[in-house]
Amino acid sequence: MSCECFKGSQWRAGISTDHQSAADLTDRLSGSGSKSPRKPQRQHFDSELVSFTSYHCSLTSAPKMAGVRALGVLSRFTSRRYALYSGATCRTFSVAPAMLARTHVNYEVKGDVAVVRINDPNSKVNTLSVQMQKEMAEVMDEVWANNAVQSAVLISSKPGCFIAGADINMIQGCNNAEEVTTLSKEGQKMFERIEKSPKPIVAAINGSCLGGGLEFAIACQYRIATKSKKTVLGTPEVMLGLLPGAGGTQRLPKMVGLPNAFDMMLTGRNIRADKAKKMGLVHQLVDPLGPGLKSPEERTMDYLEEVAIEYARGIVSKKIPIHKVKGSMEKIQDYVMSFGLVRNQIYNTVQSKVMKQSKGLYPAPLKIIECVKAGVEQGPVAGYLAESQNFGQLAKTSESAALIGLYQGQVACKKNRFGTPQREVKTLAILGAGLMGAGIAQVTVDKGVHTVLKDTTVSGLARGEQQVYKGLNDKTKKKNITSFQRDSILSNLTGQLDYSNFAKADMVIEAVFEDINIKHAVLKEVEAVVSPHCIFATNTSALPIKDIAAASKRPDKVIGMHYFSPVDKMQLLEIITTDKTSKDTTASAVAVGLKQGKVIIVVRDGPGFYTTRCLAPMLAEAVRVLQEGVDPKKLDALTTSFGFPVGAATLADEVGIDVAAHVAEDLGKAFGSRFGGGNVEVLKTMVDLGFKGRKSGKGCYIYQPGLKTKEVNPDIVDIGQSSDQDSPCYRLVSRFVNEAVLCLQEGILINPLEGDIGAVFGLGFPPCLGGPFRFVDSFGADKLVEKMRQYEAVYGNQFTPCQLLLDHAKDSTKRFHM
Amino acid sequence: MASMLLNTMRAGSVSPSWAVRLGARSLSTTAQLHAQVQTKSKKTLSRPGVKNIVLVEGVRTPFLLSGTTYADLMPHDLARAALQGLLQRTGLSKDAVDYIIYGTVIQEVKTSNVAREASLGAGFSDKIPSHTVTMACISSNVAMTSAVGLIAAGQCDSVVAGGVEFMSDVPIRHSRKMRKTMLSLNKAKTLGQRLSLIGSIRMAHLSPELPAVAEFSTAESMGHSADRLAAAFGVSRVEQDEFALRSHTLAKSAQDAGLLKDVISFKVPGRDIVSKDNGIRPSSMEQMGRLKAAFIKPHGTVTAANSSFLTDGASAVLVMSEEKALAMGYKPKAYLRDFVYVSQDPKDQLLLGPTYGTPKVLERAGLAMSDIDVFEFHEAFAVSSLTSDGKETVQAFAFLGDCVLLICLVILRCVFVFQGQIMANLKAMDSDWFGQTYLGRKSKVGAPPMEKFNLWGGSLSLGHPFGATGCRLVTTVAHRLQKEGGQYGLVAACAAGGQGHAMVIEAYPQ
């Protein structure tokens, strides 16, 4: 199978694993054990954050500063101005023309309830942009001034999105930390006014309610959410190296308790509506409706609004209590939390877990703890101050810039720049039901694509089908899908040993053994049975696509699709095009990948393409480091403290020593001594000894089933002799980075952005560095070249910087990312 | 008018108390019905080459609230009573039918082919084969249409179809773990093996497994779905309560007027003779308004009062080819004409069967909505009748809610069909948007006029023994056609699983 079998190399492991710590803590404190199913941390990042961004940067960034100031002015004056009018006149005179002028926020008075509607006309999602905030302040002032209005309902006009967060461009556009702090203070002020509103405000939430959106909602007096799958609440700021900067760090702990608040803010995870209700984050739930007198989406929104209005009236008439009656567990928890000692223990535990898992490389989680602590221990004034100041500081850190860059890159890599393919892939056939093949089936079959899984043996097929079933069944156990959905999804999967259904296939992805002869054989077999339009995609990690395509009668239909194992967890898909691959074939492959939920980079053909080619020299260097006598554990510790989610020795084991040896040999032939480093013979010896990595139970470590801890393989220590060394991290990283830059120089990579995304999402390059290209920018090409020259003197040409890197070193104005 | 009177007299001749009924009927005949009778000159739906199949007679046991007089019976006892009633009413000889089919939903494990046990117990010849069918709330419709199929295909000439549901007792099983242990225990050979198996039993093994509380495919209870459906179609609480009140009021007057002549008297072993449905309790809007939402709390609109209640009951009809019926000297009540089964998304359109079925069956029959004189839609049921006073119900519910372990509540919830559902169907049929988007029509189906709709009450007030309701609907249409002088009637019903049924019934010429 393909070589990237390592798991857990998600780029945001540093932050996301905090989730574990905080969740553990929550469990311990609330005594609930570990019953609550935890979502796999990686996979939901994309869905939550796609909506977190704003796509309308050009619109909001221009009038930004002026807008922010205007907001402050308005919020101070408007309420007094409107108070002069009586309710009725106010409506007649001020509302009508204002409604025409306003584009983002509008309101309508239904009886005694003002229904405030949010809708950003320029985007699929609502963000708290300058314009939005300004209009919101205006509208709220009118609502407060209107005597006919007793209460308000806050609702979005977009069915899939309440408010997806603050406008990132607004934050990025600030020149210094002070400006961001001001921004945060304005937000705090606005939400404070919402919180202290004399007329109850009910937030009616359908769709994503994230970041600033959630902070807005929790400032309201009452929250009603739909039980729709799209409805998620969360504070994903930490994933962008930020913190909830508009009162979130202050209000959340009060609302859901310290442990839950830390869990939410430190992991940034999404909370579904039912969980939110249990946590006390929302008061009521509303069911999404099916088709009725209108489309389900429209009618659900109407219904939500109707129910919210009902509650708003109920709150005014005191029929509906705003504060939930606390259960005995909550009372006990509150009591326990009233001891400073207990709280301190929590801060310390959370802090140490964060430090352990982020290695101190990510400042945001630590700042979040600081802000919460300030608010709880020193009161709101200190808390809000700490929040706004830390927010300002964080926004200007390189880590935040790197994470935001990755996020934006990820969004960019979720688009098909090759256009819409002529044919939609409705039937996808996969050759080989191994870990890879079945993994590809797993991410395809639940997207409504008829998936054919072919293997050569019954046992192989059974294993593969079981893998697909297990993946779905695990989702059922976590209640992400019902058992019925699982069954109906599985009905789209056909397992077989022959080519019988291949005539219907629109695309065939082969995931057979990495051997050019086998690849040629299946290519010919497939071409004999498929229809003329069918695309042949090959899932290889190192074999050049053009060599595989050489056996094809129609090389324009041949393309490389390099998945990473485990396919259902790893977000990256590397698509490799040859000179002969047609544009429509590429468009189709990208479309399939996007459907599978992948982040896609499209690279040109060459030995090792992009990802494998960058990884190989790094692993070669890791082997050399091991040979020099560095203990695998030490190497792992060093690399993880540099920011790699998975240590280099573990990575080698996960990839498979045999695969590494294979690739090292192949690429060594193609690229010569630059790919040297550790002696390939060492790898081969290890393979001969049966040390193939995790899959054989022994590699750099010894793996025992059921045991999480792993011991260093004692035999491996004999491979090298002991010597004292500096941190070898820069040796590993500089070779990685140099190869990446060389890929750009040679045109394998189209742009640095895809290079960063590929390295972080596929290979676990430290997310806090933002990828190899951003690393060069922030570290300084000149400094890197200087380091490499030193290594070159000791180790030879493997450290010779490439031309593009030298160019950048010479001219400090040259940057990969602007 | 003359023909109508004649008709009633004929029909009445079967009944022992025909004179009383005749009086009642004359009184209830309205001016509007006269008008209808006069304008009737519709073609028959008889088609060359297609056998005319007739409903000879239809009877049912009184429908009783679960846990009342029938409490100690078994399902086949009820079915037996209905079959015996049919024999008595028709004077049919016990070997004169070719086949017996029964519909049921919640099966008693001991009598899984309840049709066979009931027919043997009712004294039918043991040479008559019988089978049981299930299709949720339209199970007995399936029984009837299966009979129609057998006759149309020439395999049979006369078939008894029916349905039975007994909710006073439902199968509650051991947990799967416990069952597994017990089954292994059977196979255990040594004492040691047995002891170790017994030793493996934990507390968790002992919790019982209740009958499904929700739609299997969506894990949503029907009440929940009905509430969402009501919201989707903007059916308000008041509308639902008004409809419930209408159903109970109409049922009450029909009962008082003796119109429900399909009901037979049944001497319950160890108890009194039962001869009336006991769930009809007209309440007031105020009383109903006091109830809290039963499923979607607290802002839902489906309450105990506007949903149907758990019912025990059985029904039976005699279906024959027209020649056979005439040859045996029967005067048929109606022709069973076109019918359709439909199915939709079990999540969001769970209860919209009538909306889909009605236009389809009308199209098949070549009729327009305006051609139909009698509508009988399955309207499902209400918990309120557990007690006559809404207030008490609330208390009962609060009590039940507190005792979470009370199995009955869980079971109660599993099977209600609702009345918000019927309003939603009416609104769906009246919506252009729905017609265009979901039914693929140019415009709306059109809602049935209320003056022709469920005039003798419905499942909501009379009760809804799932498996038995279909026969009640068809028999009621036949009786109403005779009584009101119409020519065509339409039966429509929804069922769990997102399915539905509709059938056109034509009056037998007088």
PDB file of N, CA, C and O in Angstrom, chain B residues 406-432:
ATOM      1  N   LEU B 406     -42.386   3.906  34.594  1.00  0.00           N
ATOM      2  CA  LEU B 406     -43.674   3.366  34.196  1.00  0.00           C
ATOM      3  C   LEU B 406     -43.670   3.048  32.711  1.00  0.00           C
ATOM      4  O   LEU B 406     -43.660   3.922  31.859  1.00  0.00           O
ATOM      5  N   ILE B 407     -43.675   1.787  32.476  1.00  0.00           N
ATOM      6  CA  ILE B 407     -43.527   1.326  31.113  1.00  0.00           C
ATOM      7  C   ILE B 407     -44.630   1.851  30.215  1.00  0.00           C
ATOM      8  O   ILE B 407     -44.420   2.207  29.077  1.00  0.00           O
ATOM      9  N   CYS B 408     -45.808   1.951  30.808  1.00  0.00           N
ATOM     10  CA  CYS B 408     -46.946   2.278  29.968  1.00  0.00           C
ATOM     11  C   CYS B 408     -46.757   3.591  29.235  1.00  0.00           C
ATOM     12  O   CYS B 408     -47.132   3.722  28.082  1.00  0.00           O
ATOM     13  N   LEU B 409     -46.111   4.532  29.887  1.00  0.00           N
ATOM     14  CA  LEU B 409     -45.938   5.818  29.237  1.00  0.00           C
ATOM     15  C   LEU B 409     -45.113   5.645  27.984  1.00  0.00           C
ATOM     16  O   LEU B 409     -45.423   6.182  26.926  1.00  0.00           O
ATOM     17  N   VAL B 410     -44.060   4.880  28.136  1.00  0.00           N
ATOM     18  CA  VAL B 410     -43.179   4.667  27.002  1.00  0.00           C
ATOM     19  C   VAL B 410     -43.953   4.032  25.865  1.00  0.00           C
ATOM     20  O   VAL B 410     -43.842   4.421  24.714  1.00  0.00           O
ATOM     21  N   ILE B 411     -44.756   3.074  26.233  1.00  0.00           N
ATOM     22  CA  ILE B 411     -45.509   2.396  25.187  1.00  0.00           C
ATOM     23  C   ILE B 411     -46.543   3.336  24.590  1.00  0.00           C
ATOM     24  O   ILE B 411     -46.732   3.401  23.392  1.00  0.00           O
ATOM     25  N   LEU B 412     -47.155   4.103  25.475  1.00  0.00           N
ATOM     26  CA  LEU B 412     -48.154   5.047  25.006  1.00  0.00           C
ATOM     27  C   LEU B 412     -47.581   5.911  23.914  1.00  0.00           C
ATOM     28  O   LEU B 412     -48.199   6.184  22.918  1.00  0.00           O
ATOM     29  N   ARG B 413     -46.339   6.298  24.138  1.00  0.00           N
ATOM     30  CA  ARG B 413     -45.767   7.257  23.210  1.00  0.00           C
ATOM     31  C   ARG B 413     -45.470   6.652  21.876  1.00  0.00           C
ATOM     32  O   ARG B 413     -45.300   7.335  20.901  1.00  0.00           O
ATOM     33  N   CYS B 414     -45.301   5.357  21.858  1.00  0.00           N
ATOM     34  CA  CYS B 414     -44.725   4.783  20.659  1.00  0.00           C
ATOM     35  C   CYS B 414     -45.662   4.857  19.485  1.00  0.00           C
ATOM     36  O   CYS B 414     -45.227   4.868  18.366  1.00  0.00           O
ATOM     37  N   VAL B 415     -46.902   4.923  19.715  1.00  0.00           N
ATOM     38  CA  VAL B 415     -47.750   4.618  18.601  1.00  0.00           C
ATOM     39  C   VAL B 415     -48.832   5.618  18.267  1.00  0.00           C
ATOM     40  O   VAL B 415     -49.611   5.399  17.366  1.00  0.00           O
ATOM     41  N   PHE B 416     -48.827   6.732  18.957  1.00  0.00           N
ATOM     42  CA  PHE B 416     -49.891   7.668  18.644  1.00  0.00           C
ATOM     43  C   PHE B 416     -49.812   8.172  17.227  1.00  0.00           C
ATOM     44  O   PHE B 416     -48.760   8.517  16.761  1.00  0.00           O
ATOM     45  N   VAL B 417     -50.919   8.259  16.631  1.00  0.00           N
ATOM     46  CA  VAL B 417     -50.972   8.987  15.382  1.00  0.00           C
ATOM     47  C   VAL B 417     -51.771  10.211  15.759  1.00  0.00           C
ATOM     48  O   VAL B 417     -52.525  10.177  16.704  1.00  0.00           O
ATOM     49  N   PHE B 418     -51.616  11.247  15.069  1.00  0.00           N
ATOM     50  CA  PHE B 418     -52.165  12.471  15.611  1.00  0.00           C
ATOM     51  C   PHE B 418     -53.044  13.155  14.684  1.00  0.00           C
ATOM     52  O   PHE B 418     -53.071  12.969  13.524  1.00  0.00           O
ATOM     53  N   GLN B 419     -53.558  14.121  15.282  1.00  0.00           N
ATOM     54  CA  GLN B 419     -54.604  14.784  14.671  1.00  0.00           C
ATOM     55  C   GLN B 419     -54.086  16.039  14.056  1.00  0.00           C
ATOM     56  O   GLN B 419     -54.585  16.432  13.043  1.00  0.00           O
ATOM     57  N   GLY B 420     -52.981  16.533  14.590  1.00  0.00           N
ATOM     58  CA  GLY B 420     -52.276  17.605  13.887  1.00  0.00           C
ATOM     59  C   GLY B 420     -51.920  17.089  12.519  1.00  0.00           C
ATOM     60  O   GLY B 420     -51.887  17.821  11.540  1.00  0.00           O
ATOM     61  N   GLN B 421     -51.745  15.780  12.469  1.00  0.00           N
ATOM     62  CA  GLN B 421     -51.414  15.121  11.218  1.00  0.00           C
ATOM     63  C   GLN B 421     -52.521  15.321  10.195  1.00  0.00           C
ATOM     64  O   GLN B 421     -52.270  15.632   9.044  1.00  0.00           O
ATOM     65  N   ILE B 422     -53.776  15.188  10.629  1.00  0.00           N
ATOM     66  CA  ILE B 422     -54.863  15.267   9.653  1.00  0.00           C
ATOM     67  C   ILE B 422     -54.980  16.699   9.140  1.00  0.00           C
ATOM     68  O   ILE B 422     -55.174  16.948   7.960  1.00  0.00           O
ATOM     69  N   MET B 423     -54.796  17.648  10.055  1.00  0.00           N
ATOM     70  CA  MET B 423     -54.848  19.055   9.644  1.00  0.00           C
ATOM     71  C   MET B 423     -53.720  19.346   8.677  1.00  0.00           C
ATOM     72  O   MET B 423     -53.894  20.052   7.692  1.00  0.00           O
ATOM     73  N   ALA B 424     -52.548  18.782   8.977  1.00  0.00           N
ATOM     74  CA  ALA B 424     -51.403  18.998   8.100  1.00  0.00           C
ATOM     75  C   ALA B 424     -51.698  18.440   6.724  1.00  0.00           C
ATOM     76  O   ALA B 424     -51.393  19.054   5.707  1.00  0.00           O
ATOM     77  N   ASN B 425     -52.334  17.274   6.683  1.00  0.00           N
ATOM     78  CA  ASN B 425     -52.693  16.688   5.398  1.00  0.00           C
ATOM     79  C   ASN B 425     -53.654  17.587   4.637  1.00  0.00           C
ATOM     80  O   ASN B 425     -53.510  17.795   3.436  1.00  0.00           O
ATOM     81  N   LEU B 426     -54.631  18.106   5.373  1.00  0.00           N
ATOM     82  CA  LEU B 426     -55.596  18.983   4.714  1.00  0.00           C
ATOM     83  C   LEU B 426     -54.897  20.212   4.161  1.00  0.00           C
ATOM     84  O   LEU B 426     -55.156  20.653   3.046  1.00  0.00           O
ATOM     85  N   LYS B 427     -53.951  20.744   4.957  1.00  0.00           N
ATOM     86  CA  LYS B 427     -53.253  21.947   4.498  1.00  0.00           C
ATOM     87  C   LYS B 427     -52.335  21.617   3.324  1.00  0.00           C
ATOM     88  O   LYS B 427     -52.164  22.420   2.418  1.00  0.00           O
ATOM     89  N   ALA B 428     -51.730  20.449   3.391  1.00  0.00           N
ATOM     90  CA  ALA B 428     -50.833  20.050   2.304  1.00  0.00           C
ATOM     91  C   ALA B 428     -51.626  19.931   1.008  1.00  0.00           C
ATOM     92  O   ALA B 428     -51.183  20.341  -0.061  1.00  0.00           O
ATOM     93  N   MET B 429     -52.832  19.364   1.108  1.00  0.00           N
ATOM     94  CA  MET B 429     -53.641  19.183  -0.086  1.00  0.00           C
ATOM     95  C   MET B 429     -54.137  20.520  -0.606  1.00  0.00           C
ATOM     96  O   MET B 429     -54.475  20.653  -1.777  1.00  0.00           O
ATOM     97  N   ASP B 430     -54.155  21.503   0.268  1.00  0.00           N
ATOM     98  CA  ASP B 430     -54.662  22.808  -0.116  1.00  0.00           C
ATOM     99  C   ASP B 430     -53.544  23.766  -0.513  1.00  0.00           C
ATOM    100  O   ASP B 430     -53.778  24.927  -0.782  1.00  0.00           O
ATOM    101  N   SER B 431     -52.298  23.256  -0.530  1.00  0.00           N
ATOM    102  CA  SER B 431     -51.179  24.144  -0.810  1.00  0.00           C
ATOM    103  C   SER B 431     -50.673  23.966  -2.239  1.00  0.00           C
ATOM    104  O   SER B 431     -50.300  22.863  -2.642  1.00  0.00           O
ATOM    105  N   ASP B 432     -50.662  25.045  -2.985  1.00  0.00           N
ATOM    106  CA  ASP B 432     -50.123  24.994  -4.349  1.00  0.00           C
ATOM    107  C   ASP B 432     -48.650  24.635  -4.313  1.00  0.00           C
ATOM    108  O   ASP B 432     -48.163  23.831  -5.094  1.00  0.00           O
TER     109      ASP B 432
END
